[in-house]
Coordinates of N, CA and C in Angstrom, one line a residue:
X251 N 3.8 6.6 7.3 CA 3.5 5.3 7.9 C 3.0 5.5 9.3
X252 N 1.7 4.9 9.7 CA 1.1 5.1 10.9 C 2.3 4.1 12.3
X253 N 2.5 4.5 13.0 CA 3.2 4.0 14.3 C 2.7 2.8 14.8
X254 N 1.1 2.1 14.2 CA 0.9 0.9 14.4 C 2.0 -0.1 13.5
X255 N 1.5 0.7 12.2 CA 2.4 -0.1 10.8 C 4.0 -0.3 11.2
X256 N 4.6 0.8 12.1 CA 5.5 1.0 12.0 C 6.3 -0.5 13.0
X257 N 5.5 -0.2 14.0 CA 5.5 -1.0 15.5 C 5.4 -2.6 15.0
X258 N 4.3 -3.0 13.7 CA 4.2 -4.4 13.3 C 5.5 -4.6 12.5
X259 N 5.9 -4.0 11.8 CA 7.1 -3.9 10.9 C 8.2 -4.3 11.7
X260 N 8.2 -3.6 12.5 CA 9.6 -3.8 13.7 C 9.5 -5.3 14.5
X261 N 8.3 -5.1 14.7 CA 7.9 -7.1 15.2 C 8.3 -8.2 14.3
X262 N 8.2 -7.6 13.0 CA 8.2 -8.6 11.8 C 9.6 -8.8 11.7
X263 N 11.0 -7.8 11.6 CA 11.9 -8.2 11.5 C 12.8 -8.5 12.5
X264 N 12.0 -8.1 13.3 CA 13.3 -9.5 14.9 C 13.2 -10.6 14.3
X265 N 11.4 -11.3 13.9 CA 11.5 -12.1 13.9 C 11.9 -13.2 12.4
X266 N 12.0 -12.2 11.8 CA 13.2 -12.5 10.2 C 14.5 -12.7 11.0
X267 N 14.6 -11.9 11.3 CA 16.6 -11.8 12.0 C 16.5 -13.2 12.8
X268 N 15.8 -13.2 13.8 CA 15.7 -15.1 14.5 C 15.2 -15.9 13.3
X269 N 14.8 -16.0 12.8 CA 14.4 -17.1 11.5 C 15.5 -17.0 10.6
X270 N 16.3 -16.0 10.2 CA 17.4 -16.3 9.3 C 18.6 -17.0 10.3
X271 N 18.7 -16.5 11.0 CA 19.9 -17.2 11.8 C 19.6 -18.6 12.2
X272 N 18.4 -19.1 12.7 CA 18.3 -20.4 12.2 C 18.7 -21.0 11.0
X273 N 18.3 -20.3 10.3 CA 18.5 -21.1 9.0 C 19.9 -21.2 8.6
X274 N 20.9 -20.0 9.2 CA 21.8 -19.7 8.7 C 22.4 -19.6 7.3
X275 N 23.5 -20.6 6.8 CA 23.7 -20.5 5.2 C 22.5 -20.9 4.2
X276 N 21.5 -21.2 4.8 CA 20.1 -21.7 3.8 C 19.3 -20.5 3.6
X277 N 19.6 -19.2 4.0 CA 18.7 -17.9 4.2 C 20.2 -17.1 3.0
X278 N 19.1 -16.6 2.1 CA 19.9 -15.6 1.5 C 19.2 -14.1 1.6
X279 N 20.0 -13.5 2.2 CA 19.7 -11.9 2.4 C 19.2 -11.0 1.2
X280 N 17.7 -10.6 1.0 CA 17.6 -10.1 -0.2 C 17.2 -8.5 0.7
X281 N 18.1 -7.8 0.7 CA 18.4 -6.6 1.1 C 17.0 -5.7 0.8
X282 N 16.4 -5.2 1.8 CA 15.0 -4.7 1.4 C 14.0 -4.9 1.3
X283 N 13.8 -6.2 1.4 CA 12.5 -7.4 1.2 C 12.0 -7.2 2.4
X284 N 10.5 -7.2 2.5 CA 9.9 -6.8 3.5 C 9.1 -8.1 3.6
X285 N 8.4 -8.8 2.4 CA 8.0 -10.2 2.8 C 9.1 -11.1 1.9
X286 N 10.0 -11.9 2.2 CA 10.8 -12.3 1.4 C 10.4 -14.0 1.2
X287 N 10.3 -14.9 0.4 CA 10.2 -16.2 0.8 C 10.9 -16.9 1.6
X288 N 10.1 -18.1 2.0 CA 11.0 -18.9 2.8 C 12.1 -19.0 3.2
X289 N 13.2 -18.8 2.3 CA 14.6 -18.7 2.3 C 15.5 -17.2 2.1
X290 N 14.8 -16.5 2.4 CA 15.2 -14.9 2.4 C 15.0 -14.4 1.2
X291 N 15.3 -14.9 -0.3 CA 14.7 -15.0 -1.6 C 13.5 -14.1 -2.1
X292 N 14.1 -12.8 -3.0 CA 12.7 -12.3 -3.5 C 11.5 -13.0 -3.8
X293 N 10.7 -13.3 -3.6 CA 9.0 -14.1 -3.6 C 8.7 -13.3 -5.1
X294 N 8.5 -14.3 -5.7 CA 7.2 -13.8 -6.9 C 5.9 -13.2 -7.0
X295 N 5.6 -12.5 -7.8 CA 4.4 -11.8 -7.3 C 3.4 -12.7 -7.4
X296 N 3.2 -14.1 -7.8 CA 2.0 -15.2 -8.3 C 2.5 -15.9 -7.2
X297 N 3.8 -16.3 -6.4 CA 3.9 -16.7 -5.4 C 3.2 -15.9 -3.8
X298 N 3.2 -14.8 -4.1 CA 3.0 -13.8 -2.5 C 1.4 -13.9 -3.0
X299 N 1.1 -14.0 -3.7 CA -0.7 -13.8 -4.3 C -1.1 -15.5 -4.2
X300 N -0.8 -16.4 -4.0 CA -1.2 -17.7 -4.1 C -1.0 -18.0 -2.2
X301 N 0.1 -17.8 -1.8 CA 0.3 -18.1 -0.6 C 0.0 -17.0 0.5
X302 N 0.0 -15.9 0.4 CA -0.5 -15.2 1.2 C -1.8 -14.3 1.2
X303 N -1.8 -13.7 0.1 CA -3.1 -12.5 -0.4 C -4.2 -13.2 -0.2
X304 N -4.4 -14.0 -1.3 CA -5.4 -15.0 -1.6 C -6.2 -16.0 -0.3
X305 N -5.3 -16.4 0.4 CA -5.7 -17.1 1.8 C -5.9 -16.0 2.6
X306 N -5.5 -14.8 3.2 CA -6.4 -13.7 4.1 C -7.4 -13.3 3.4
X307 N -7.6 -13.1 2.0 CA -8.6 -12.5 1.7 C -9.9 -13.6 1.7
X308 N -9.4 -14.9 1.8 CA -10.5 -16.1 1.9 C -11.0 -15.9 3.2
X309 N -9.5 -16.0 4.3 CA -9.9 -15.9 5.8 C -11.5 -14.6 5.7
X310 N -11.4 -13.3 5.9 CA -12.2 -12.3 5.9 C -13.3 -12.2 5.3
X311 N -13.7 -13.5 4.0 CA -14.5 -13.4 3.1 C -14.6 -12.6 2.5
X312 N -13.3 -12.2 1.7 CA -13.1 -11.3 0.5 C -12.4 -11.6 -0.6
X313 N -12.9 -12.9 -0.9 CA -11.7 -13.8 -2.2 C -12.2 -13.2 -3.6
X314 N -13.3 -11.9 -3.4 CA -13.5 -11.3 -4.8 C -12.7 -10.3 -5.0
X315 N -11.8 -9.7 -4.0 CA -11.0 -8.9 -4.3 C -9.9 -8.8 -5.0
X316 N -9.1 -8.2 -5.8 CA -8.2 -8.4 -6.3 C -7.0 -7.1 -6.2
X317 N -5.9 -7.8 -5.4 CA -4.6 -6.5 -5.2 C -5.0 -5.2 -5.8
X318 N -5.4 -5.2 -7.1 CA -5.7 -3.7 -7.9 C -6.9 -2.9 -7.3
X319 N -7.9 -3.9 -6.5 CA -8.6 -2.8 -6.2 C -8.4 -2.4 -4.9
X320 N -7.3 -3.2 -3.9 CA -6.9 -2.1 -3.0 C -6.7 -1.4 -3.2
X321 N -5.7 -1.0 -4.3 CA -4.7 0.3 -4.6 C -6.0 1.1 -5.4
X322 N -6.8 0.7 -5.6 CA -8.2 1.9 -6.4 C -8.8 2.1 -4.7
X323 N -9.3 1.1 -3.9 CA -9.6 1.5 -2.9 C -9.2 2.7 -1.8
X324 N -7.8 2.5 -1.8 CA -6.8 3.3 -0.9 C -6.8 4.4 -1.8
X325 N -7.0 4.7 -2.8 CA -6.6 6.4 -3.6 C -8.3 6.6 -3.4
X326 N -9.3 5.6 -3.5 CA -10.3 6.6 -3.3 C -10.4 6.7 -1.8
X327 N -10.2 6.3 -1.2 CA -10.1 6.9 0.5 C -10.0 8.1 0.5
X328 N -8.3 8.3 -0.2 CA -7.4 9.4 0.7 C -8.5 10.5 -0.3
X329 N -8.4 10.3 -1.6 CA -9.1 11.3 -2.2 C -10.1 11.8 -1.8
X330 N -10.9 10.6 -0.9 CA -12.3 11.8 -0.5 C -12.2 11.8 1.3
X331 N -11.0 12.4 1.5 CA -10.5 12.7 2.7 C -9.9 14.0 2.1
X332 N -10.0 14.3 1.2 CA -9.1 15.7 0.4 C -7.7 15.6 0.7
X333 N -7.3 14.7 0.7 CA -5.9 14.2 0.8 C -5.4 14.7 -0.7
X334 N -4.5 15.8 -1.2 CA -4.0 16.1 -2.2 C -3.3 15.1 -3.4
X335 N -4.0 15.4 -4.4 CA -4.0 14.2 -5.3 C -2.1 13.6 -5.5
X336 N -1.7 14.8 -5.5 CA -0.1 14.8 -5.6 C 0.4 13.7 -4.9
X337 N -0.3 13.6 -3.4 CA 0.3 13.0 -2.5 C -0.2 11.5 -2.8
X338 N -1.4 11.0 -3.5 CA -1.9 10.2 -3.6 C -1.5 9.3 -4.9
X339 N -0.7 10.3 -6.0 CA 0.0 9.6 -6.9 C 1.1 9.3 -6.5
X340 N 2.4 9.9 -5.7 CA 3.5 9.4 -4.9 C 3.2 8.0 -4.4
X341 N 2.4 7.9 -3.3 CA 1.9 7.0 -2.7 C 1.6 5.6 -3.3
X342 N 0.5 5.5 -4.7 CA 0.8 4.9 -5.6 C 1.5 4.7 -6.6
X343 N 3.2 5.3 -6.5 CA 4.0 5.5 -7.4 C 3.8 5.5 -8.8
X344 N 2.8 6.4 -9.0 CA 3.1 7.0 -11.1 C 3.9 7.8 -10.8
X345 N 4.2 8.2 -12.1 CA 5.1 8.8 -12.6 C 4.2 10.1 -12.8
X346 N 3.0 10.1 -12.8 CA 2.4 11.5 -12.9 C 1.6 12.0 -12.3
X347 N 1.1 12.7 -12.3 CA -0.2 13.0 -11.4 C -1.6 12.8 -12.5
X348 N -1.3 13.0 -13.9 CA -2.6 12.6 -14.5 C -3.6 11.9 -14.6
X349 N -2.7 10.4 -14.0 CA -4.0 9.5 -14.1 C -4.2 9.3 -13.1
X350 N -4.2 10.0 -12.1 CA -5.0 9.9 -10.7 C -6.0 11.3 -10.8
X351 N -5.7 12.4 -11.7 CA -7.0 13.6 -11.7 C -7.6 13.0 -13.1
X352 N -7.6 12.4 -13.6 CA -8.0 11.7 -14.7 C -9.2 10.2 -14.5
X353 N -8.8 9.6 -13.5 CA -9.3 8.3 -13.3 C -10.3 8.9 -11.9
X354 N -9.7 9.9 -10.7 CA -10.6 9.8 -9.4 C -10.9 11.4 -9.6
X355 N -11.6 12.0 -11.0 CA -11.7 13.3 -10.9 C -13.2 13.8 -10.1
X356 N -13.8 12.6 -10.3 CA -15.3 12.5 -9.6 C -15.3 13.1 -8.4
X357 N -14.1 12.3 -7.8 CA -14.1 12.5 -5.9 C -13.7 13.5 -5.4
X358 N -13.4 14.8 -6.5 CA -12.8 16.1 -6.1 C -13.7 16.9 -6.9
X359 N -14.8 17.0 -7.2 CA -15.7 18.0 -7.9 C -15.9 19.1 -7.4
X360 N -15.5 19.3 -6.0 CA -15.8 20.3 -5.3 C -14.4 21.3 -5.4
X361 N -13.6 21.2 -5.6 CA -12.2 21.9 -5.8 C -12.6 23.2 -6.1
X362 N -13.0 23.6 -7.6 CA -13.1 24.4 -8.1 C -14.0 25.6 -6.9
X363 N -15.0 25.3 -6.2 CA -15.7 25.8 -5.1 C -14.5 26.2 -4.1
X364 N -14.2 25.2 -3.8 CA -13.6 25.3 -2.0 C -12.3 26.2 -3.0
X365 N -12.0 25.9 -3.8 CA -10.8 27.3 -4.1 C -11.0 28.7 -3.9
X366 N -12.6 29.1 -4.6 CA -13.1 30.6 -4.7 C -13.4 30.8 -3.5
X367 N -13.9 30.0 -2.0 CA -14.0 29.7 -1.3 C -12.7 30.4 -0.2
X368 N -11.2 29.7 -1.0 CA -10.3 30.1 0.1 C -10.0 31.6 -0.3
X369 N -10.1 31.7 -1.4 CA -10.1 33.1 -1.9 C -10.8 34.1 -1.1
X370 N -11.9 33.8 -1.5 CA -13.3 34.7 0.1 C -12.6 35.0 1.1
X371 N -12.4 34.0 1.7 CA -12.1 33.5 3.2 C -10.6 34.8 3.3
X372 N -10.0 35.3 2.5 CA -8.5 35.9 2.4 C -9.3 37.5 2.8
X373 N -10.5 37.9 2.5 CA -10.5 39.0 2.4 C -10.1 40.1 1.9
X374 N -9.9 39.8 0.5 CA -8.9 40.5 -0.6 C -10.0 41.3 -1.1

């Protein structure tokens, strides 16, 4: 997590912790919720996509986007940053690494090179 991300995160829940305590007994603590609704309550995923996604992505001029292709967006970043695919399926939580050398095999064609490559480079 970048130290900006980290720094807005920490802004975000003082100001959860002063907004529940207002609310007091009308705030239910959903332990781990990072955007929670109104009332501290897990948010639906059609609810966080109608009230929040949807309206920034209109603000920006990007109401053609849809959540899935951030997460295709952000693996092709890291991927053609040579950011190791391993790390890239973690990040998007599969369970494997397949369908990230399977789906973004395009963006690593050079592997097989830069391997023989580090090989060279050893002087063996």
């Amino acid at each position: 997590m970048s130290q900006e991300l980290q720094s807005e995160l920490t802004t975000y829940k003082e100001f959860q912790s002063n907004y529940a305590k207002e609310l007091g007994d009308k705030w239910t603590d959903s332990y781990g919720v990072v955007i929670p609704g109104t009332f501290g309550k897990i948010l639906s995923t059609s609810n966080f996509k109608s009230r929040y996604f949807i309206p920034i992505l209109k603000q920006l001029g990007l109401d053609h986007i849809t959540f899935h292709d951030l997460r295709h967006t952000h693996a092709t970043l890291l991927l053609s940053q040579k950011i190791n695919p391993k790390i890239v399926q973690e990040r998007l939580g599969h369970s494997t690494i397949t369908l990230i050398l399977d789906t973004y095999s395009h963006l690593v064609p050079d592997i097989q090179k830069e391997a023989v490559k580090a090989l060279d480079n050893l002087g063996i």
